[in-house]
Short mmCIF file of C-alpha atoms in Angstrom, two decimals:
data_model
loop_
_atom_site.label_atom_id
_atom_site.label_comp_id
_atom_site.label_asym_id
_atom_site.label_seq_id
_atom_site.Cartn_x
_atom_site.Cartn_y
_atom_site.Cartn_z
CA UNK A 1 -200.45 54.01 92.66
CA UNK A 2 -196.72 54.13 92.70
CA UNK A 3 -195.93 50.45 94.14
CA UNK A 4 -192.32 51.43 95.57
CA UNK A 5 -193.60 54.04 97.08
CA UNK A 6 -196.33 52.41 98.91
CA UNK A 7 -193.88 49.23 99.57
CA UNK A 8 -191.74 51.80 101.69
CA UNK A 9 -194.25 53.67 102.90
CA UNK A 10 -196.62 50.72 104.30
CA UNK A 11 -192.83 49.47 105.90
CA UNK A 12 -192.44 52.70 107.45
CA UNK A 13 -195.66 52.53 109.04
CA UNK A 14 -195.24 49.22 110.39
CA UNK A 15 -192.00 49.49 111.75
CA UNK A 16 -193.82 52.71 113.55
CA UNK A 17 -196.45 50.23 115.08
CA UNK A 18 -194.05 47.13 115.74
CA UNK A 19 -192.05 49.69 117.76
CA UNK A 20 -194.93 50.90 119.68
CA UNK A 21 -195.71 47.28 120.87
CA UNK A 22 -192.37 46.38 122.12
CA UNK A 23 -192.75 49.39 124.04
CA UNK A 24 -196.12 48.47 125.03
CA UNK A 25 -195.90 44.43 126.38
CA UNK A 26 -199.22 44.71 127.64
CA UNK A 27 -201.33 44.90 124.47
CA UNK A 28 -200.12 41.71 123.52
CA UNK A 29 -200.60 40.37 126.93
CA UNK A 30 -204.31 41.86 127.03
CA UNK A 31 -205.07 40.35 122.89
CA UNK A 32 -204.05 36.93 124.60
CA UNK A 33 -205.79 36.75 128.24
CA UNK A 34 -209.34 36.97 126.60
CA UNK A 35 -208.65 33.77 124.02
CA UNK A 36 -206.85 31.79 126.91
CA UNK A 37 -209.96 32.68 129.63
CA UNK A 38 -212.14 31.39 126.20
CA UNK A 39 -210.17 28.02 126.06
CA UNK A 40 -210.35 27.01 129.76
CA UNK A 41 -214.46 28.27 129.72
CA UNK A 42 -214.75 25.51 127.14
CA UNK A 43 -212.75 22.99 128.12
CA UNK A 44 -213.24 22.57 131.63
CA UNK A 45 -216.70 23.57 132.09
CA UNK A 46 -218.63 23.03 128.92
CA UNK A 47 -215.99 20.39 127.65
CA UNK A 48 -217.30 17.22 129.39
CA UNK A 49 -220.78 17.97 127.91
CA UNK A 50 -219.99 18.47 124.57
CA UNK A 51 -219.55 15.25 122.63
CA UNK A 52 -217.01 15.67 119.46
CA UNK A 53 -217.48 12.52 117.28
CA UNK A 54 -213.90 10.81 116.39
CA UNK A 55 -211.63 13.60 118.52
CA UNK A 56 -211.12 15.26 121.76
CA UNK A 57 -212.95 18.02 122.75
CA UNK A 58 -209.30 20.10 123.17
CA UNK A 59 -208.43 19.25 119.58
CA UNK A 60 -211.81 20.49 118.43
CA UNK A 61 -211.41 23.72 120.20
CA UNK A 62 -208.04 25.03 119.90
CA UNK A 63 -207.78 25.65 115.93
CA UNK A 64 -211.47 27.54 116.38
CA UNK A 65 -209.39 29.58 119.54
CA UNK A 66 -206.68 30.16 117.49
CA UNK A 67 -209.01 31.94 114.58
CA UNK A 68 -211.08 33.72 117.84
CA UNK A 69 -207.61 35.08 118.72
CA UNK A 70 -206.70 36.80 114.94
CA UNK A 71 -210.50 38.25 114.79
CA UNK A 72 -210.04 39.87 117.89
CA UNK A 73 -206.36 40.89 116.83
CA UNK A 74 -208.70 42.38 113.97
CA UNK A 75 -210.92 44.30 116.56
CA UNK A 76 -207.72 45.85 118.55
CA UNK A 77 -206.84 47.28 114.57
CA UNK A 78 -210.14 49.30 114.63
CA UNK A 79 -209.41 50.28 118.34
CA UNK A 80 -205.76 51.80 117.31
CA UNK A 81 -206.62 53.59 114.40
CA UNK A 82 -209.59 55.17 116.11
CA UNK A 83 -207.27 56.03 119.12
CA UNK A 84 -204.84 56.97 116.77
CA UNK A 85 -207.43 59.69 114.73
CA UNK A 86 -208.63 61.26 118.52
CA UNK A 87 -204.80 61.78 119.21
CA UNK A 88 -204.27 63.63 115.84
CA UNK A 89 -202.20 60.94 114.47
CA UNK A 90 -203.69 60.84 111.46
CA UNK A 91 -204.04 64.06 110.66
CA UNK A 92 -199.93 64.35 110.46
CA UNK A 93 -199.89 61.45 108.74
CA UNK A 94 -201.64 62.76 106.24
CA UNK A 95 -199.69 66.11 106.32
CA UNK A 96 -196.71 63.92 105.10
CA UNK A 97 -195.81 63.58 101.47
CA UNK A 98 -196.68 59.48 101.90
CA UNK A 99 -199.25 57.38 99.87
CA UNK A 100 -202.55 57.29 102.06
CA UNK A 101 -203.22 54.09 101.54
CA UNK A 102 -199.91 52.62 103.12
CA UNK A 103 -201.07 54.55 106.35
CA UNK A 104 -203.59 52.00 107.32
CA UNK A 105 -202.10 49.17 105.30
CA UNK A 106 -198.98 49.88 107.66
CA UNK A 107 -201.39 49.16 110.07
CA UNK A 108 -202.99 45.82 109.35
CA UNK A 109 -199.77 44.52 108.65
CA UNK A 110 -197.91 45.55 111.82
CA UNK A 111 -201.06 43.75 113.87
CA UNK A 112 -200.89 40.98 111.31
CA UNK A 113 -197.34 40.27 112.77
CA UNK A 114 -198.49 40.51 116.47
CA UNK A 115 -200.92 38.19 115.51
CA UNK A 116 -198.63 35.70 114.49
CA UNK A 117 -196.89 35.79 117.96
CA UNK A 118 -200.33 35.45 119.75
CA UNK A 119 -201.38 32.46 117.68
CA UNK A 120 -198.01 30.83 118.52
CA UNK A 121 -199.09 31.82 122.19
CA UNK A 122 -202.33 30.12 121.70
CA UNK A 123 -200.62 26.47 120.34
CA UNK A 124 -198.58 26.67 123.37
CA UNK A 125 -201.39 27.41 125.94
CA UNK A 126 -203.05 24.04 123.94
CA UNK A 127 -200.24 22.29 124.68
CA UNK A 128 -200.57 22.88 128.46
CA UNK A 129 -203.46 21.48 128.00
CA UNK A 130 -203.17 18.06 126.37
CA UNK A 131 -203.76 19.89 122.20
CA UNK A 132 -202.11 17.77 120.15
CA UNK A 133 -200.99 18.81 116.28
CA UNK A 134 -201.42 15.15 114.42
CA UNK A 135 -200.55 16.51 110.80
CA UNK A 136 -197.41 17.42 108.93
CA UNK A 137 -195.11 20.40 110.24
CA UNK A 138 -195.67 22.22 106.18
CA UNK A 139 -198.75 21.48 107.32
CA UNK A 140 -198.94 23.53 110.65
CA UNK A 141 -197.28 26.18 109.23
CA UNK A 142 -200.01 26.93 106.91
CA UNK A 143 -202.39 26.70 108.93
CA UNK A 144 -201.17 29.80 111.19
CA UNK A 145 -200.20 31.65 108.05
CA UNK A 146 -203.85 30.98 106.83
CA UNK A 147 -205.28 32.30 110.35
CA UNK A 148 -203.00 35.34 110.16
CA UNK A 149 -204.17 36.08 106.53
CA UNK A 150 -207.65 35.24 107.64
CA UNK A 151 -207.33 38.02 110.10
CA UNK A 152 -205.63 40.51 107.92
CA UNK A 153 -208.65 39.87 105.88
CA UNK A 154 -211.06 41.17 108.61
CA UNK A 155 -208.63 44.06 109.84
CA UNK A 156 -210.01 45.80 106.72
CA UNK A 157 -213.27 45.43 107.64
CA UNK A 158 -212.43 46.72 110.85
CA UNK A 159 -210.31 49.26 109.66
CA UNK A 160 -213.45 50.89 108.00
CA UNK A 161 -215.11 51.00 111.41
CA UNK A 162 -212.43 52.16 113.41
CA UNK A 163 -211.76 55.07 110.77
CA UNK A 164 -215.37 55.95 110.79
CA UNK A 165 -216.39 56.47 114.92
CA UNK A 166 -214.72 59.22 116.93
CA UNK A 167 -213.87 56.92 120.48
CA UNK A 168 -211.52 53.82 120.78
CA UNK A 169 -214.69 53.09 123.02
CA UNK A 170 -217.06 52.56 120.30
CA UNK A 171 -214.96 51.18 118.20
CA UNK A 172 -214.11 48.39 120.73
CA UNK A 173 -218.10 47.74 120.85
CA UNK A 174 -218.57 47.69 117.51
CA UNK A 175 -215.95 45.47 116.40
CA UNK A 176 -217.16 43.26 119.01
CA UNK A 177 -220.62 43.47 117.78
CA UNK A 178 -219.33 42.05 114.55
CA UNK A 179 -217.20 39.39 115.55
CA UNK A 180 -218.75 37.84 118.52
CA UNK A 181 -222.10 36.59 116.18
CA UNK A 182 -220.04 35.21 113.30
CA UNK A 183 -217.71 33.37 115.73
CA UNK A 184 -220.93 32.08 117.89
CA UNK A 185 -222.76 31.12 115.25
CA UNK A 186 -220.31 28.90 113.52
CA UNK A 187 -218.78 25.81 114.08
CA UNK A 188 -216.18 27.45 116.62
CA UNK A 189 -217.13 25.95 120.21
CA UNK A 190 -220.09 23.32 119.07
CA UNK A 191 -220.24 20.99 116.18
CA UNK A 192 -222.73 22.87 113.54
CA UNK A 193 -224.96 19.44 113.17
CA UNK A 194 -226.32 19.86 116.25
CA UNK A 195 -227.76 23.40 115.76
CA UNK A 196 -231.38 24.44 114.75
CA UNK A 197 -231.55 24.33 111.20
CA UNK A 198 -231.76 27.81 110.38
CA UNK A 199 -228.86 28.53 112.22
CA UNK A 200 -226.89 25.29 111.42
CA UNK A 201 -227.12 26.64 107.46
CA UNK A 202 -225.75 29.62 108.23
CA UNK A 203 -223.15 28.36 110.34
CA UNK A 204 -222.24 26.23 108.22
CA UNK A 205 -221.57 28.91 104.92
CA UNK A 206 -219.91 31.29 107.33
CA UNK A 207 -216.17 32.52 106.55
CA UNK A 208 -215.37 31.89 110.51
CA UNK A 209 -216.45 28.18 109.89
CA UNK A 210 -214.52 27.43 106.62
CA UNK A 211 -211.51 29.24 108.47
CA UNK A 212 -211.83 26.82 112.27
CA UNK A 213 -213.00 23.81 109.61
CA UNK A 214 -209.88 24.61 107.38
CA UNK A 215 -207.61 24.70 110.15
CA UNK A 216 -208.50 21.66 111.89
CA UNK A 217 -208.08 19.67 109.06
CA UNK A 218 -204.55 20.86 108.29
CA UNK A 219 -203.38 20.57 111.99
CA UNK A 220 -205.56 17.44 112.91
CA UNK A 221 -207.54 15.26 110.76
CA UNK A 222 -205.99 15.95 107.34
CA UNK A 223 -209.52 16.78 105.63
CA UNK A 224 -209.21 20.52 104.28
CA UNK A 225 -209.41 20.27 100.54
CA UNK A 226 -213.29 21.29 100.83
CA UNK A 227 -212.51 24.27 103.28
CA UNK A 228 -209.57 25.29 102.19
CA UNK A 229 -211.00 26.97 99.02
CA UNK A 230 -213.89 28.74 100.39
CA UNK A 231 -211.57 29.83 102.64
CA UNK A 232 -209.59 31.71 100.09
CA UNK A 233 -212.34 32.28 98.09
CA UNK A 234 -213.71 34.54 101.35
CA UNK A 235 -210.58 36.14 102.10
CA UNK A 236 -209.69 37.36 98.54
CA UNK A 237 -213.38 38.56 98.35
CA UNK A 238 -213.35 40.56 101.73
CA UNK A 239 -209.67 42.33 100.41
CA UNK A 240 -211.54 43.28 97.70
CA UNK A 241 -214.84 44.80 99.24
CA UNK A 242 -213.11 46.43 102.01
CA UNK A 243 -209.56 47.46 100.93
CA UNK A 244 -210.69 50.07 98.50
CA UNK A 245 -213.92 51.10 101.34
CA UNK A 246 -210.96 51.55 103.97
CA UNK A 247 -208.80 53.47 101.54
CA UNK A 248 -212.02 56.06 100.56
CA UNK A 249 -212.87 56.02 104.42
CA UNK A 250 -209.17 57.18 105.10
CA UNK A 251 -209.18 59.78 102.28
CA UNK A 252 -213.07 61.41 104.06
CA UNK A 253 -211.47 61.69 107.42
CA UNK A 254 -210.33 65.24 108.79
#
């Protein structure tokens, strides 16, 4: 793989999609209404019966909203490209003398960016709420590049499944079908102690816990040096299974 080639190919490509959501101010509207409808569910109707030892309920929630928000930014990735295959998008694409594997990373990192303005959404729509950030600014800042790299992560993942159905429809469900059981079962909305045990061990060794875990502890209680390396550990291993699987998926398609 010629790297300068891909470098300003994948740049292309993203400037392409970056343009196509200033033009379109509604699909970051619509990748933020879902999280904020989440947060006010939770904290005003199942808030006052969840008890969070040693924090608010609000501070317990937002950092596992925030990481809801990028794995649904991950979902909207498999809805695009699978729109963009069924308008014949990707079939000029790969007409064009450009490396195939900067189409889709193009892709991912053009929604990686969009997720970084939705997560910044997401701290504000906290604040309106009494969230409070009680760690370092450095601090803060890493833990919403972490989110957006956690999500980058799983756009590759979902980048295999929107490249492999036909309809933005079924892509839609089957992203969802993915993400809504590893961010339930984790330690997103409820502490994972008080699950069944079965449950509470695999909540506990999910990626979507080590990520909300991770990020509380940089933005709140300062305890993330036995998250923060699973964390990686997940995301670098994800890149690896699915970023070649996307690439072969791409290359099968037409």
């Amino acid at each position: 793989m010629n790297i300068s080639n891909f470098s300003s190919d994948t740049w292309q490509i993203t400037k392409r999609n970056l343009i196509h959501y200033k033009r379109s101010p509604r699909l970051i509207f619509f990748s933020v209404i879902q999280p904020v409808i989440f947060v006010l569910l939770f904290a005003y109707v199942f808030g006052g019966a969840i008890n969070v030892p040693g924090n608010s309920y609000i501070n317990f929630l937002i950092p596992a909203i925030i990481i809801q928000t990028v794995l649904f930014g991950a979902v909207n990735t498999a809805v695009g490209l699978s729109e963009d295959m069924s308008k014949g998008l990707m079939d000029r694409f790969r007409s064009l003398p450009m490396n195939r594997a900067a189409v889709i990373a193009g892709r991912t990192l053009a929604d990686s960016l969009r997720n970084i303005s939705t997560v910044l959404i997401m701290i504000g729509v906290g604040y309106a709420i009494d969230f409070r950030i009680e760690q370092s600014l450095p601090e803060t800042i890493g833990a919403v590049m972490l989110a957006v790299l956690f999500g980058f992560a799983i756009m590759w993942v979902m980048t295999i499944i929107g490249l492999s159905v036909k309809k933005s429809e079924t892509a839609q469900m089957a992203g969802m079908a993915f993400i809504f059981p590893l961010t339930f079962a984790s330690s997103a909305f409820v502490p994972t102690a008080s699950m069944p045990d079965g449950l509470q061990w695999f909540a506990q060794h999910s990626p979507v816990t080590y990520a909300i875990d991770t990020l509380r502890g940089l933005m709140i209680t300062g305890n993330y040096n036995d998250t923060i390396w699973y964390m990686l550990a997940w995301i670098t291993g994800i890149l690896i299974i699915a970023f070649p699987l996307a690439v072969r998926q791409y290359k099968k398609i037409g």
